[in-house]
PDB file of C-alpha atoms in Angstrom:
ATOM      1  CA  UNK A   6      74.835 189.190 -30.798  1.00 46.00           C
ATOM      2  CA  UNK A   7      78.214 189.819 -31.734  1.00 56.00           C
ATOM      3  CA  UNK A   8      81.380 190.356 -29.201  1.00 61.00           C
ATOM      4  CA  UNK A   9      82.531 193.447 -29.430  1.00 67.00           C
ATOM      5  CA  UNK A  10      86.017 193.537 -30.824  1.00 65.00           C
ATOM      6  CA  UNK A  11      87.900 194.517 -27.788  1.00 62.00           C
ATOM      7  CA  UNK A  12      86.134 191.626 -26.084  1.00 68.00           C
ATOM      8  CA  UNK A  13      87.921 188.879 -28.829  1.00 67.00           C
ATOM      9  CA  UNK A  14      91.577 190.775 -28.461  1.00 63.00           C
ATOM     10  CA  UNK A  15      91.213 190.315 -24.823  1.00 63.00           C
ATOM     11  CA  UNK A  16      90.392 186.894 -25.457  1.00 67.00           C
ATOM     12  CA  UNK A  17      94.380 186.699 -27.111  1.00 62.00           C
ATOM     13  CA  UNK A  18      97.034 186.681 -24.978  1.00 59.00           C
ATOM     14  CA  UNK A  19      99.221 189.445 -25.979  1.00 58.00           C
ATOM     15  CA  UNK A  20     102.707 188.216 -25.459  1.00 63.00           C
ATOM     16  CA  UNK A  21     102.105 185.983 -28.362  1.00 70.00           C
ATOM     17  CA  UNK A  22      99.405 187.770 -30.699  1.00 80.00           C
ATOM     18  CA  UNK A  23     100.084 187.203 -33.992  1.00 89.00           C
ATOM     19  CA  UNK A  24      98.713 188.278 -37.192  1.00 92.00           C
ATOM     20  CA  UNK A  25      96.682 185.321 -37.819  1.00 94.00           C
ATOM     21  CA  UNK A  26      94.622 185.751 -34.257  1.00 90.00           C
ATOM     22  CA  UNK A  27      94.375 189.346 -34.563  1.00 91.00           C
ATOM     23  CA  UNK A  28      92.604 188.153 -38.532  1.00 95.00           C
ATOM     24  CA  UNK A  29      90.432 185.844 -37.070  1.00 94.00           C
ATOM     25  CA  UNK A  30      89.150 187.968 -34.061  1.00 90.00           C
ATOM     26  CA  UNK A  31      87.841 190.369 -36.708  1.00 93.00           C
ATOM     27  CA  UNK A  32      86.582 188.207 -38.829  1.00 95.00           C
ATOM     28  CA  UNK A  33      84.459 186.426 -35.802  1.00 93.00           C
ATOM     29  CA  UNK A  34      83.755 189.947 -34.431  1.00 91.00           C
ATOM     30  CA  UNK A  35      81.628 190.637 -37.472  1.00 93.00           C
ATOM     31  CA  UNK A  36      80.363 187.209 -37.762  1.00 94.00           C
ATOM     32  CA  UNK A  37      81.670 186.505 -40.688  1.00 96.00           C
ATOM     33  CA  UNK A  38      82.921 183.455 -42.541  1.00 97.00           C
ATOM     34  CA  UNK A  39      85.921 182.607 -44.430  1.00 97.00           C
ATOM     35  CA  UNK A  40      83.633 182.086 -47.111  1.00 98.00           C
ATOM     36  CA  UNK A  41      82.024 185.954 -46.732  1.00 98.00           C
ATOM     37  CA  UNK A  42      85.679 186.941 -46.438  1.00 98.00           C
ATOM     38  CA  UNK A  43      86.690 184.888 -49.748  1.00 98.00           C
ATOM     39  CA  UNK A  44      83.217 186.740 -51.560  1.00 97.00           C
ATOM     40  CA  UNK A  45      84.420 190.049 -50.977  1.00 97.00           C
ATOM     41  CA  UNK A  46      88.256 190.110 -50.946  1.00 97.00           C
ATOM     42  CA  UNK A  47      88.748 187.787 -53.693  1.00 97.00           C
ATOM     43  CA  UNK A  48      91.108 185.968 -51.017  1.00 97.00           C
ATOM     44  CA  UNK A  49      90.952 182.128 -51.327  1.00 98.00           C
ATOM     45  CA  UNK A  50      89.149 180.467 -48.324  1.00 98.00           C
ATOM     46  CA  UNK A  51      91.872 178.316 -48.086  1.00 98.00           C
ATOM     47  CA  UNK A  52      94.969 181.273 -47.955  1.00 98.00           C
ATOM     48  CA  UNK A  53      92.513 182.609 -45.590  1.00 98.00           C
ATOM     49  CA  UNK A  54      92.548 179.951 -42.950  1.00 98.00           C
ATOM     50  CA  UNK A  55      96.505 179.780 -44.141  1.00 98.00           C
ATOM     51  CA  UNK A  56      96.637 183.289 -42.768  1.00 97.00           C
ATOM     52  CA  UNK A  57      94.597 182.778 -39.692  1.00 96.00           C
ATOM     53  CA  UNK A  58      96.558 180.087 -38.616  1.00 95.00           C
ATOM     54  CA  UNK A  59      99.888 181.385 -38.996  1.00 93.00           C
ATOM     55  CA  UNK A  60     100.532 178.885 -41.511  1.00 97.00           C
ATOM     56  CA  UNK A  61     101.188 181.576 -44.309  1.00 96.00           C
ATOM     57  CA  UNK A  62     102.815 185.316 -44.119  1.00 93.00           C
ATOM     58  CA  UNK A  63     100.807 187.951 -43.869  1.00 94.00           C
ATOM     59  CA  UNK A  64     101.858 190.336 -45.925  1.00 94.00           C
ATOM     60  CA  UNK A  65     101.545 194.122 -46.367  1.00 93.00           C
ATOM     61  CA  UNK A  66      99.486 193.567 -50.307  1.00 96.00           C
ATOM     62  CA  UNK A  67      96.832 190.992 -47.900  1.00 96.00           C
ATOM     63  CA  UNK A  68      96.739 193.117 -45.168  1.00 95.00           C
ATOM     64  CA  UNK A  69      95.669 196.137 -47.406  1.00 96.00           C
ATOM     65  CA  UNK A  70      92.996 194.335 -48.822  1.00 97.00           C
ATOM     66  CA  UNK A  71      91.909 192.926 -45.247  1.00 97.00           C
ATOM     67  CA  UNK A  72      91.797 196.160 -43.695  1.00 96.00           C
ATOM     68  CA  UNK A  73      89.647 197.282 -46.129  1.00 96.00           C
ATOM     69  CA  UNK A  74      87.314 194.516 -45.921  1.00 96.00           C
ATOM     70  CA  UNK A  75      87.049 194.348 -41.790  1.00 95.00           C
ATOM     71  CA  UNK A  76      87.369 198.300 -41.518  1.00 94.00           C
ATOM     72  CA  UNK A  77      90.708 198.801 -39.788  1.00 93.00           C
ATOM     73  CA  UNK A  78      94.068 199.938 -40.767  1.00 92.00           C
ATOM     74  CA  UNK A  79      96.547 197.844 -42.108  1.00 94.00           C
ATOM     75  CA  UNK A  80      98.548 198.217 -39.371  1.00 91.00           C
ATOM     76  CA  UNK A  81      96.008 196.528 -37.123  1.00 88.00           C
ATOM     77  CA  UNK A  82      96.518 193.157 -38.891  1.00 90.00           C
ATOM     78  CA  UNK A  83     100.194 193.196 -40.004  1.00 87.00           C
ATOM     79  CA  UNK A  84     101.406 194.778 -36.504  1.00 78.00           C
ATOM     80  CA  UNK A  85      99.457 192.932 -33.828  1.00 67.00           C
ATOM     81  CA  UNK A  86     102.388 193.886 -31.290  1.00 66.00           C
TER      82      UNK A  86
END
């Protein structure tokens, strides 16, 4: 069974969340892949994991389409904090 979602943000400490864990907690919280996430965004899987691991910017056009994808606001993902 999946964690609920407030279950993985609780997991993240929350002096440092950043856009990337807050990504990767939903993904996880609806078990999905970066692969199901590539399918139905169109997002590389590799920008993906870029994103998830801080190692790329997340920015306001990715978050829109994220959002979208996970069901949450934009806001959720680009403003962790």
């Amino acid at each position: 069974m999946a964690k609920k979602m407030i279950d993985l943000l609780n997991e993240i400490d929350p002096k440092i969340l950043s856009c990337g864990q807050v990504l990767r907690a939903l993904r996880k919280g609806l078990e999905l892949t970066l692969k199901d996430v590539e399918e139905i965004t169109g997002i590389k899987e590799q920008n993906l994991s870029a994103l998830e691991n801080d190692r790329m910017s997340m920015t306001a056009h990715y978050s829109e389409i994220l959002a979208a994808a996970l069901g949450v606001h934009p806001t959720d993902i680009l403003c962790p904090n």
